[in-house]
Amino acid sequence: MNPLIPIVLSGGAGTRLWPVSREGHPKPFMKLPDGQSLLAKTYLRAMGGDHVADVLTITNRDYYFSSKDEFNRVVEQSSCNVKGSFLLEPFGRNTAPAIALGALWARELHGPGATLLVLPSDHLIQDARAFHANVREAVVAAGEGQLVTFGIPAASPETGFGYIEGGETLGTGLARGIRRFTEKPSLAKAQEFVASGNYFWNSGMFCFTADTLLEELAAHAPQMHQALMACWENTWQASDDKWRVLEIDAQTFGDVPDLSIDYAVMEHSSRGVVVPAAFDWSDIGSWNALGALLPEDEQGNRTQGDTVLIKASNNLIQSEDRLVAVLGVDHLVIVDTPDALLVAHKDHVQDVRQVVTELRTMGHDCYRTHRTVSRPWGTYTVLEEGSRFKIKRLEVRPGAALSLQMHHYRSEHWIVVSGVAKVINGEREIDINTNESTYIPAGHKHRLLNPGVVDLVLIEVQSGDYLGEDDIVRFDDHYGRV
Amino acid sequence: MNPLIPIVLSGGAGTRLWPVSREGHPKPFMKLPDGQSLLAKTYLRAMGGDHVADVLTITNRDYYFSSKDEFNRVVEQSSCNVKGSFLLEPFGRNTAPAIALGALWARELHGPGATLLVLPSDHLIQDARAFHANVREAVVAAGEGQLVTFGIPAASPETGFGYIEGGETLGTGLARGIRRFTEKPSLAKAQEFVASGNYFWNSGMFCFTADTLLEELAAHAPQMHQALMACWENTWQASDDKWRVLEIDAQTFGDVPDLSIDYAVMEHSSRGVVVPAAFDWSDIGSWNALGALLPEDEQGNRTQGDTVLIKASNNLIQSEDRLVAVLGVDHLVIVDTPDALLVAHKDHVQDVRQVVTELRTMGHDCYRTHRTVSRPWGTYTVLEEGSRFKIKRLEVRPGAALSLQMHHYRSEHWIVVSGVAKVINGEREIDINTNESTYIPAGHKHRLLNPGVVDLVLIEVQSGDYLGEDDIVRFDDHYGRV
């Protein structure tokens, strides 16, 4: 049996889901009402397949540590014995280059018959049993040399999706031939497609062997194939028992055409087939879609967090840590985060990306970062910034360490409020227990470690003339950030 | 010339202006878009009168220090040489008892002919010149033994105000007789009143001599008069060159009937007159009224703070420190504060008090306190609360001191981020400069003082099993809070 290698594509900013989704914390990392992120759900889906021993994540290198953390949590929770592989892009280059590099890697490591299951990480599928039954169908077709797409039976005339027109049923399985791919259609066209009953939304999920894909890529996009071979030769690899990381070379990657897998291969190949999805599927494309996951009250309101509703109906309210009171309003989407609030009419949720565009134009930081920022060692949250001071809460995971570093302009007071810290401060190395503190003068080399088995929570009060994140000189780092 | 004694009545929760107005920070303390509070504006108005040497504030004792701070700021800014007197109520008892006690005090201190100018502290009057011209008219009438009300020409059929029907013009001035007082009317009645052109809104502002008021009170509300005499005998007084404070005895005050000055005196007296206001007037009764003070953009939006508006019209948005993005909405009132958000339709702003009622029922703290809390020595702001820790920013005014205190359950880390602190910590007394810190173990007697001439800003990290505000034992306090 050939191994099944899920390839999780983790890209896409999800700007329509601002202010929760941001450039530094994009849609795959958003937690759904059940507390699990879309990426975690995708990993669970990936690991649930038969004969899965290795999951490849293809993502921007900025999301490496966050993705790895998410992967690790899923492995721990599900007790799957699966290796985590990460193919890191220096920048986005659409789906064809990413998937083809994944195929090159799979062929080299797992043989030419390795079967790839391509899964975008920002979709929601709740019926795992039906999904895996479909995947088994797809694996059989892939084994016969076909390029399988998963088609979602078009139930409504969405104009934001690509469509696949289904052809003849092939053999005894569910797979059908493909008559045609259609880019995002007009509403009239979309309505026609839905009425015909023979059209599917192109879900972006695929299944094929590494060899089939690479053969078809060479045949239909020879220039890309050639550029990718050069890029693959320059891709840097490292691995141990548990993890494998591949860093794509930026220079040669830049020479690869920016094309989708549909455009580069699927639309030209005669080997494409579609497996109609028997499972539910949502791309969580807007706040309305996300809201649908919350229970509805008698007035049609869906809420999460601390809320008071008076004379209010059909609203979606999501609050993280503040009270949201609404009065006499309906059909609103209200999304509250520590540093930014969105109030939108439900009919306009598709335009949330315009807010993000506007914020980017303004140079406003909150299109990009949240108040809580992920780091390889845990997270930090800016609690307050004032004149000449900044207060942060740091959460450091067990066994993790910040880099050995030094600041020119700021000194730092550290107070441990939970767990225990090991601190290197100039020449000294000390343990700081809960409710103890230390002081790092400007110019001192220092390092913070969590030697314990529970999270370390530390309050940092910075003081100085300049408090920018870029006042940092790193001398040593466990995460290669020197 | 008899002295003119403004009596500033500072009560009223202003629940329709939640979430900015709260029980612990009521409407008079709300800052308008120009940065000045309604109370400060009232003090400026009071001090602008002729022959004013003493301003009496009647308020709940909980608001003593905040009112005094506000008074002090106005005195400093305007360089008026005015004494501040404070008559402190243990609880609210409507306007008649408050004003009558003010009259007793004025008669005793400034003689029976002392003229009182009663000013509610939550109204906005922008035309000071016209206001003072009206006051001069009123003072003349008061000198002739009349009870003067200031009537606002009824320009629209408001159903939330009491109305005064004007009578004959008296003498050569503006003052007119009063035909009738009418409580809050029906809409039909109110429309009739406005059409007649002879009706005024009862503004709650009055002018009379101490003697006239007390005589009329004795005549028309003898039981109240008697109860007030007993209460006055038990009122505790203290004063120095600059300040005078009177604390009303709770027991005898509890025996005084709870009545408005209109109901107890004005509606029964034949000595009432009305001076039609030549000045603008607003009771800032709702967010719509407050919003009207902000400039309007081309789409009719009025905003304060960091906002992004897309396809939005006729909204009022007020934000303190977060980004508020709105999209495709109109006629909304959005008021954002650090711990609570209001989103209401403009047609429902009168019902904001229902939100407050609901919060009170829920036992939710944010009907009562803000994240920043006033103290006699300055303010504290809770930046974050977590398991076993709480972080506050303390701002201590020059020369101010916290009480000498001790906590049983919590220890405190103090880091000075601005200014200089003097700290008594157990047996030691030390100075802590900016960017220095100290530690107060649980059970240690301690005190924090600001010996400097600029504000002291200090970050406090509390640590312990119990972090409630009530874990405090006070040994000595400059503000009488032991």
Short mmCIF file of C-alpha atoms in Angstrom, two decimals, chain A residues 206-373:
data_model
loop_
_atom_site.label_atom_id
_atom_site.label_comp_id
_atom_site.label_asym_id
_atom_site.label_seq_id
_atom_site.Cartn_x
_atom_site.Cartn_y
_atom_site.Cartn_z
CA PHE A 206 -7.18 17.23 -4.29
CA CYS A 207 -5.84 13.73 -4.31
CA PHE A 208 -3.16 12.29 -6.68
CA THR A 209 0.13 10.48 -6.59
CA ALA A 210 3.29 12.55 -6.58
CA ASP A 211 4.26 11.05 -9.91
CA THR A 212 0.97 11.76 -11.68
CA LEU A 213 1.01 15.38 -10.62
CA LEU A 214 4.61 15.94 -11.62
CA GLU A 215 4.09 14.23 -15.00
CA GLU A 216 1.09 16.39 -15.74
CA LEU A 217 2.87 19.52 -14.53
CA ALA A 218 5.80 18.76 -16.85
CA ALA A 219 3.36 18.22 -19.72
CA HIS A 220 1.13 21.28 -19.21
CA ALA A 221 3.38 23.79 -17.40
CA PRO A 222 6.90 22.84 -18.47
CA GLN A 223 8.37 26.22 -17.57
CA MET A 224 7.04 26.02 -14.03
CA HIS A 225 8.23 22.43 -13.78
CA GLN A 226 11.72 23.42 -14.74
CA ALA A 227 11.82 26.42 -12.38
CA LEU A 228 10.57 24.20 -9.56
CA MET A 229 13.30 21.63 -10.12
CA ALA A 230 15.88 24.37 -9.66
CA CYS A 231 14.10 25.59 -6.57
CA TRP A 232 13.86 22.11 -5.11
CA GLU A 233 17.60 21.63 -5.50
CA ASN A 234 18.15 24.70 -3.37
CA THR A 235 15.62 23.79 -0.70
CA TRP A 236 17.28 23.33 2.67
CA GLN A 237 16.22 20.35 4.82
CA ALA A 238 16.66 19.26 8.41
CA SER A 239 14.92 16.57 10.43
CA ASP A 240 14.88 14.44 13.53
CA ASP A 241 12.57 11.63 14.76
CA LYS A 242 9.61 13.88 15.18
CA TRP A 243 9.99 16.89 12.91
CA ARG A 244 11.20 17.70 9.45
CA VAL A 245 11.63 21.23 8.14
CA LEU A 246 12.27 22.34 4.57
CA GLU A 247 13.09 25.94 3.75
CA ILE A 248 12.40 26.96 0.18
CA ASP A 249 15.11 29.08 -1.39
CA ALA A 250 13.78 32.59 -1.95
CA GLN A 251 15.78 33.40 -5.06
CA THR A 252 14.87 30.38 -7.16
CA PHE A 253 11.30 30.40 -5.79
CA GLY A 254 10.94 33.92 -7.09
CA ASP A 255 11.52 32.57 -10.64
CA VAL A 256 8.55 30.20 -10.41
CA PRO A 257 5.35 31.49 -12.10
CA ASP A 258 2.55 32.48 -9.72
CA LEU A 259 -0.26 30.12 -10.80
CA SER A 260 -2.99 28.09 -9.18
CA ILE A 261 -2.98 24.31 -9.51
CA ASP A 262 -6.28 24.58 -11.37
CA TYR A 263 -4.87 26.95 -13.94
CA ALA A 264 -1.47 25.28 -14.30
CA VAL A 265 -2.59 21.64 -14.39
CA MET A 266 -6.20 20.68 -13.68
CA GLU A 267 -7.84 22.68 -16.45
CA HIS A 268 -5.48 21.24 -19.07
CA SER A 269 -5.10 17.64 -18.00
CA SER A 270 -7.27 14.83 -19.35
CA ARG A 271 -6.65 12.82 -16.18
CA GLY A 272 -8.84 14.99 -13.92
CA VAL A 273 -11.83 13.45 -12.17
CA VAL A 274 -14.20 14.79 -9.56
CA VAL A 275 -15.38 12.96 -6.44
CA PRO A 276 -18.69 14.50 -5.33
CA ALA A 277 -18.45 15.33 -1.63
CA ALA A 278 -20.82 13.38 0.60
CA PHE A 279 -19.73 15.57 3.52
CA ASP A 280 -20.74 19.04 4.70
CA TRP A 281 -18.34 21.80 3.78
CA SER A 282 -17.91 25.51 4.54
CA ASP A 283 -15.10 27.84 3.67
CA ILE A 284 -16.11 30.10 6.60
CA GLY A 285 -15.94 32.95 4.15
CA SER A 286 -17.52 35.64 6.30
CA TRP A 287 -18.75 36.48 9.79
CA ASN A 288 -22.20 35.26 8.78
CA ALA A 289 -20.77 31.79 8.12
CA LEU A 290 -18.87 31.79 11.40
CA GLY A 291 -21.93 33.04 13.26
CA ALA A 292 -23.96 30.12 11.95
CA LEU A 293 -21.88 27.89 14.24
CA LEU A 294 -23.28 29.58 17.35
CA PRO A 295 -26.65 28.64 18.83
CA GLU A 296 -29.51 31.05 18.11
CA ASP A 297 -31.78 32.57 20.76
CA GLU A 298 -35.50 33.16 20.27
CA GLN A 299 -34.87 36.53 18.66
CA GLY A 300 -32.38 35.06 16.22
CA ASN A 301 -29.34 36.47 18.03
CA ARG A 302 -26.15 34.45 18.20
CA THR A 303 -23.72 35.53 20.87
CA GLN A 304 -20.44 34.53 22.40
CA GLY A 305 -19.00 36.24 25.48
CA ASP A 306 -20.43 38.70 27.97
CA THR A 307 -23.49 40.34 26.40
CA VAL A 308 -26.69 42.16 27.30
CA LEU A 309 -29.37 42.34 24.60
CA ILE A 310 -32.45 44.54 24.79
CA LYS A 311 -34.93 44.81 21.91
CA ALA A 312 -32.34 43.21 19.64
CA SER A 313 -32.82 40.55 17.00
CA ASN A 314 -30.83 38.61 14.42
CA ASN A 315 -27.46 39.94 15.56
CA LEU A 316 -24.15 38.15 15.75
CA ILE A 317 -22.07 39.28 18.71
CA GLN A 318 -18.65 37.93 19.57
CA SER A 319 -16.76 39.39 22.50
CA GLU A 320 -13.48 38.28 23.99
CA ASP A 321 -13.30 39.95 27.35
CA ARG A 322 -15.60 42.95 27.56
CA LEU A 323 -19.27 43.48 28.12
CA VAL A 324 -21.17 44.23 24.91
CA ALA A 325 -24.62 45.78 25.42
CA VAL A 326 -26.89 46.20 22.41
CA LEU A 327 -30.18 48.03 22.31
CA GLY A 328 -32.79 48.28 19.58
CA VAL A 329 -30.57 46.94 16.80
CA ASP A 330 -30.89 44.07 14.36
CA HIS A 331 -28.93 42.32 11.63
CA LEU A 332 -25.63 43.57 13.00
CA VAL A 333 -22.34 41.77 13.28
CA ILE A 334 -20.40 43.00 16.30
CA VAL A 335 -16.95 41.54 16.82
CA ASP A 336 -14.96 42.81 19.75
CA THR A 337 -11.24 42.25 20.33
CA PRO A 338 -8.91 43.88 22.87
CA ASP A 339 -7.73 46.61 20.48
CA ALA A 340 -10.30 46.78 17.68
CA LEU A 341 -14.04 46.56 17.26
CA LEU A 342 -16.12 45.83 14.16
CA VAL A 343 -19.76 46.86 13.85
CA ALA A 344 -21.16 45.87 10.45
CA HIS A 345 -24.52 45.26 8.88
CA LYS A 346 -24.96 41.58 7.99
CA ASP A 347 -25.56 42.51 4.34
CA HIS A 348 -22.08 44.03 4.18
CA VAL A 349 -19.93 41.35 5.80
CA GLN A 350 -18.28 40.57 2.45
CA ASP A 351 -16.84 44.10 2.51
CA VAL A 352 -14.95 43.67 5.77
CA ARG A 353 -11.83 43.34 3.64
CA GLN A 354 -12.34 47.01 2.70
CA VAL A 355 -11.81 47.87 6.35
CA VAL A 356 -8.55 45.94 6.29
CA THR A 357 -7.48 47.70 3.10
CA GLU A 358 -8.27 51.04 4.72
CA LEU A 359 -6.30 50.17 7.86
CA ARG A 360 -3.33 49.08 5.78
CA THR A 361 -3.46 52.38 3.88
CA MET A 362 -3.60 54.26 7.17
CA GLY A 363 -0.59 52.29 8.45
CA HIS A 364 -2.72 51.21 11.41
CA ASP A 365 -1.08 48.29 13.16
CA CYS A 366 -4.26 46.43 13.96
CA TYR A 367 -4.71 45.06 10.44
CA ARG A 368 -1.51 43.13 11.10
CA THR A 369 -1.02 42.23 14.76
CA HIS A 370 -3.16 41.47 17.76
CA ARG A 371 -2.41 42.70 21.23
CA THR A 372 -1.34 39.11 21.96
CA VAL A 373 1.54 38.02 19.71
#
